[in-house]
GROMACS .gro file of C-alpha atoms in nm:
model
  233
    1MET     CA    1  13.547   7.440   9.237
    2GLY     CA    2  13.322   7.255   9.439
    3LEU     CA    3  13.073   6.991   9.320
    4ARG     CA    4  12.798   7.196   9.494
    5SER     CA    5  12.913   7.513   9.312
    6TRP     CA    6  12.907   7.331   9.004
    7LEU     CA    7  12.591   7.206   8.980
    8ASP     CA    8  12.421   7.543   9.117
    9ASP     CA    9  12.587   7.720   8.800
   10LEU     CA   10  12.473   7.420   8.577
   11SER     CA   11  12.130   7.481   8.732
   12GLY     CA   12  12.185   7.853   8.692
   13LEU     CA   13  12.224   7.837   8.311
   14ILE     CA   14  11.916   7.581   8.248
   15PHE     CA   15  11.703   7.772   8.496
   16PRO     CA   16  11.827   8.126   8.548
   17ASN     CA   17  11.744   8.317   8.852
   18LEU     CA   18  11.614   8.667   8.766
   19CYS     CA   19  11.592   8.978   8.899
   20GLU     CA   20  11.231   9.005   9.064
   21VAL     CA   21  11.243   9.413   8.970
   22CYS     CA   22  11.433   9.415   8.619
   23SER     CA   23  11.417   9.030   8.535
   24THR     CA   24  11.774   9.016   8.453
   25THR     CA   25  11.971   8.712   8.518
   26LEU     CA   26  12.121   8.724   8.852
   27VAL     CA   27  12.509   8.676   8.900
   28ARG     CA   28  12.682   8.482   9.150
   29GLY     CA   29  12.637   8.700   9.474
   30GLU     CA   30  12.305   8.849   9.416
   31ASN     CA   31  11.976   8.731   9.550
   32THR     CA   32  11.651   8.814   9.463
   33LEU     CA   33  11.721   9.141   9.308
   34CYS     CA   34  12.034   9.259   9.111
   35LEU     CA   35  12.311   9.476   9.248
   36GLN     CA   36  12.156   9.771   9.028
   37CYS     CA   37  11.782   9.752   9.159
   38LEU     CA   38  11.869   9.673   9.525
   39CYS     CA   39  12.069  10.016   9.509
   40ASP     CA   40  11.770  10.170   9.328
   41MET     CA   41  11.504  10.059   9.575
   42PRO     CA   42  11.283  10.350   9.722
   43ARG     CA   43  11.390  10.275  10.094
   44THR     CA   44  11.208  10.456  10.391
   45ASN     CA   45  11.458  10.443  10.628
   46LEU     CA   46  11.209  10.574  10.857
   47HIS     CA   47  11.326  10.334  11.133
   48ARG     CA   48  11.604  10.582  11.188
   49GLN     CA   49  11.327  10.879  11.303
   50SER     CA   50  11.160  10.817  11.660
   51PHE     CA   51  10.857  11.000  11.547
   52ASN     CA   52  10.806  10.930  11.191
   53GLU     CA   53  10.547  10.926  10.919
   54ILE     CA   54  10.422  10.577  11.003
   55HIS     CA   55  10.364  10.723  11.352
   56LYS     CA   56  10.148  11.007  11.240
   57ARG     CA   57   9.927  10.751  11.026
   58LEU     CA   58   9.890  10.513  11.342
   59ALA     CA   59   9.806  10.791  11.575
   60GLY     CA   60   9.544  10.649  11.775
   61HIS     CA   61   9.436  10.460  12.133
   62THR     CA   62   9.753  10.252  12.105
   63PRO     CA   63  10.083  10.460  12.169
   64ILE     CA   64  10.352  10.322  11.878
   65GLU     CA   65  10.685  10.270  12.017
   66ARG     CA   66  10.899  10.211  11.699
   67ALA     CA   67  10.808  10.179  11.324
   68ALA     CA   68  10.949  10.101  11.023
   69ALA     CA   69  10.899   9.992  10.667
   70TYR     CA   70  11.138   9.852  10.435
   71PHE     CA   71  11.050  10.090  10.106
   72TYR     CA   72  10.768  10.301   9.966
   73TYR     CA   73  10.515  10.112   9.812
   74TYR     CA   74  10.374  10.271   9.468
   75LYS     CA   75  10.107  10.053   9.320
   76GLU     CA   76  10.239  10.011   8.952
   77SER     CA   77  10.621  10.020   9.053
   78PRO     CA   78  10.798   9.661   9.020
   79TYR     CA   79  10.895   9.700   9.355
   80ALA     CA   80  10.567   9.661   9.453
   81ARG     CA   81  10.488   9.391   9.243
   82MET     CA   82  10.711   9.207   9.468
   83ILE     CA   83  10.481   9.208   9.748
   84GLN     CA   84  10.162   9.161   9.500
   85ASN     CA   85  10.351   8.854   9.395
   86ALA     CA   86  10.435   8.741   9.733
   87LYS     CA   87  10.057   8.810   9.876
   88TYR     CA   88   9.846   8.666   9.563
   89ASN     CA   89  10.061   8.457   9.359
   90SER     CA   90  10.142   8.147   9.557
   91ARG     CA   91  10.527   8.308   9.666
   92PRO     CA   92  10.552   8.308  10.052
   93ARG     CA   93  10.911   8.225  10.009
   94LEU     CA   94  10.956   8.581   9.828
   95ALA     CA   95  10.770   8.746  10.161
   96ARG     CA   96  11.035   8.560  10.399
   97THR     CA   97  11.330   8.674  10.153
   98LEU     CA   98  11.242   9.072  10.138
   99ALA     CA   99  11.184   9.012  10.518
  100ALA     CA  100  11.524   8.877  10.571
  101MET     CA  101  11.663   9.145  10.391
  102PHE     CA  102  11.513   9.426  10.541
  103ALA     CA  103  11.585   9.297  10.904
  104ARG     CA  104  11.938   9.280  10.806
  105GLU     CA  105  11.939   9.628  10.648
  106ILE     CA  106  11.790   9.765  10.963
  107SER     CA  107  11.925   9.564  11.255
  108ALA     CA  108  12.243   9.731  11.293
  109ASP     CA  109  12.069  10.059  11.372
  110GLY     CA  110  11.926   9.880  11.682
  111PHE     CA  111  11.557   9.858  11.558
  112PHE     CA  112  11.537   9.525  11.722
  113ASP     CA  113  11.706   9.560  12.057
  114GLY     CA  114  11.470   9.479  12.314
  115ILE     CA  115  11.169   9.335  12.128
  116GLU     CA  116  11.074   9.026  12.240
  117LEU     CA  117  10.779   8.863  12.026
  118LEU     CA  118  10.670   8.903  11.653
  119LEU     CA  119  10.298   8.934  11.607
  120PRO     CA  120  10.189   8.905  11.222
  121VAL     CA  121   9.865   9.059  11.141
  122PRO     CA  122   9.630   8.729  11.121
  123LEU     CA  123   9.403   8.638  10.825
  124HIS     CA  124   9.098   8.461  10.906
  125TYR     CA  125   9.147   8.089  10.897
  126LEU     CA  126   8.902   8.036  10.588
  127LYS     CA  127   9.104   8.273  10.399
  128GLU     CA  128   9.441   8.161  10.491
  129PHE     CA  129   9.310   7.809  10.408
  130ARG     CA  130   9.200   7.946  10.032
  131ARG     CA  131   9.546   8.123   9.989
  132GLY     CA  132   9.758   7.847  10.121
  133TYR     CA  133   9.944   8.078  10.396
  134ASN     CA  134   9.942   8.462  10.574
  135GLN     CA  135  10.183   8.642  10.392
  136SER     CA  136  10.248   8.840  10.722
  137ARG     CA  137  10.330   8.572  10.903
  138GLU     CA  138  10.587   8.495  10.658
  139ILE     CA  139  10.734   8.824  10.671
  140ALA     CA  140  10.726   8.752  11.045
  141LEU     CA  141  10.941   8.432  11.000
  142GLY     CA  142  11.203   8.621  10.769
  143ILE     CA  143  11.272   8.842  11.036
  144SER     CA  144  11.286   8.572  11.294
  145SER     CA  145  11.549   8.397  11.107
  146VAL     CA  146  11.764   8.690  11.099
  147THR     CA  147  11.687   8.830  11.488
  148GLY     CA  148  11.592   8.495  11.676
  149ILE     CA  149  11.308   8.672  11.805
  150PRO     CA  150  11.020   8.433  11.799
  151VAL     CA  151  10.702   8.428  11.618
  152GLY     CA  152  10.367   8.441  11.832
  153SER     CA  153  10.007   8.344  11.740
  154ASN     CA  154   9.831   8.533  11.999
  155LEU     CA  155   9.651   8.737  11.736
  156THR     CA  156   9.345   8.608  11.553
  157ALA     CA  157   9.125   8.699  11.302
  158THR     CA  158   8.743   8.602  11.452
  159ARG     CA  159   8.574   8.696  11.122
  160GLY     CA  160   8.664   8.723  10.753
  161HIS     CA  161   8.589   9.065  10.616
  162SER     CA  162   8.582   9.225  10.267
  163THR     CA  163   8.861   9.353  10.109
  164GLN     CA  164   9.031   9.686  10.185
  165THR     CA  165   9.115   9.769   9.857
  166ARG     CA  166   8.957  10.046   9.689
  167ARG     CA  167   8.808  10.157  10.040
  168GLY     CA  168   8.890  10.493  10.230
  169PRO     CA  169   9.059  10.529  10.554
  170PHE     CA  170   8.707  10.597  10.763
  171GLU     CA  171   8.567  10.299  10.552
  172ARG     CA  172   8.899  10.071  10.609
  173TRP     CA  173   8.837  10.145  10.981
  174LEU     CA  174   8.501  10.035  11.017
  175ASN     CA  175   8.550   9.734  10.801
  176THR     CA  176   8.802   9.617  11.037
  177GLU     CA  177   8.581   9.668  11.345
  178GLY     CA  178   8.549   9.347  11.588
  179ILE     CA  179   8.761   9.142  11.394
  180TYR     CA  180   9.085   9.069  11.601
  181ALA     CA  181   9.134   8.922  11.927
  182ALA     CA  182   9.414   8.820  12.135
  183GLU     CA  183   9.465   8.465  12.267
  184ASP     CA  184   9.663   8.415  12.597
  185PRO     CA  185   9.667   8.765  12.683
  186GLN     CA  186   9.902   8.705  12.998
  187GLU     CA  187  10.210   8.603  12.754
  188LEU     CA  188  10.177   8.960  12.604
  189ASP     CA  189  10.144   9.167  12.923
  190GLY     CA  190  10.505   9.352  13.005
  191LYS     CA  191  10.629   9.244  12.652
  192HIS     CA  192  10.749   9.463  12.380
  193ILE     CA  193  10.590   9.325  12.082
  194LEU     CA  194  10.637   9.414  11.711
  195LEU     CA  195  10.320   9.384  11.509
  196ILE     CA  196  10.393   9.265  11.136
  197ASP     CA  197  10.198   9.342  10.807
  198ASP     CA  198  10.305   9.366  10.443
  199VAL     CA  199  10.203   9.705  10.358
  200ILE     CA  200  10.066  10.007  10.568
  201THR     CA  201   9.835  10.191  10.384
  202THR     CA  202   9.612  10.374  10.581
  203GLY     CA  203   9.691  10.171  10.872
  204ALA     CA  204   9.355  10.071  10.965
  205THR     CA  205   9.451   9.723  11.019
  206ILE     CA  206   9.761   9.734  11.205
  207LEU     CA  207   9.608   9.997  11.437
  208ARG     CA  208   9.321   9.772  11.520
  209CYS     CA  209   9.561   9.493  11.596
  210ALA     CA  210   9.768   9.743  11.797
  211ASP     CA  211   9.450   9.819  12.003
  212THR     CA  212   9.369   9.480  12.034
  213ILE     CA  213   9.660   9.401  12.211
  214HIS     CA  214   9.667   9.679  12.398
  215SER     CA  215   9.326   9.639  12.537
  216ALA     CA  216   9.397   9.248  12.635
  217ALA     CA  217   9.754   9.350  12.775
  218PRO     CA  218   9.776   9.705  12.912
  219THR     CA  219  10.154   9.684  13.017
  220ALA     CA  220  10.234   9.531  12.664
  221THR     CA  221  10.449   9.784  12.432
  222VAL     CA  222  10.365   9.809  12.086
  223SER     CA  223  10.596   9.838  11.759
  224VAL     CA  224  10.528   9.776  11.393
  225ALA     CA  225  10.717   9.685  11.097
  226SER     CA  226  10.597   9.619  10.734
  227LEU     CA  227  10.760   9.582  10.373
  228GLY     CA  228  10.557   9.848  10.188
  229PHE     CA  229  10.453  10.179  10.324
  230THR     CA  230  10.211  10.418  10.062
  231HIS     CA  231  10.271  10.759  10.068
  232GLY     CA  232   9.974  11.026  10.093
  233THR     CA  233   9.707  10.789  10.188
   0.00000   0.00000   0.00000
């Protein structure tokens, strides 16, 4: 056994790595989730369908080429709490790790084939400053670490907006009006772009971003991906 492996084992005894879902101690070979919780994850597998639930929810001005989400997001489930922790509890590394796991699982199905740029849903700079990071960008960086697709910063939030929590679909749509802008749109024209968000709920936010891209760069192709996807919104 090498020194590094011995030190890792010693560190694990003092500060054990726990499963993010069930809090059991992870054993060697497990990362973030224990094997049982990884198997039990409520995966959507929507990326395997050419027209799926996400497409239906995002029906709007901009056609969506491909759509994927890692798992179904049930608000009180421990899987949902992983996203909540990554977003609100200063754990950007968790968002990156989950995104990398997601990318490894779906890349074999060709989901990323031909995609040229990853664009995270942006936060207004004041909100990002207070939080310390943009969770959607962390997700994009996790996907990029597996796929090698670059992460762009062409989408910006020109103003802040109040929280989308507890808003209905139409209220969420109104709340996102005029928020997003596309910088250097010539860099987007003709490209296949993957829009990244943490959770797709009503789809209002990500659809506004898709419309912003398409208005600025009409020849761009837009696909979407998120960690979570809510049922029956």
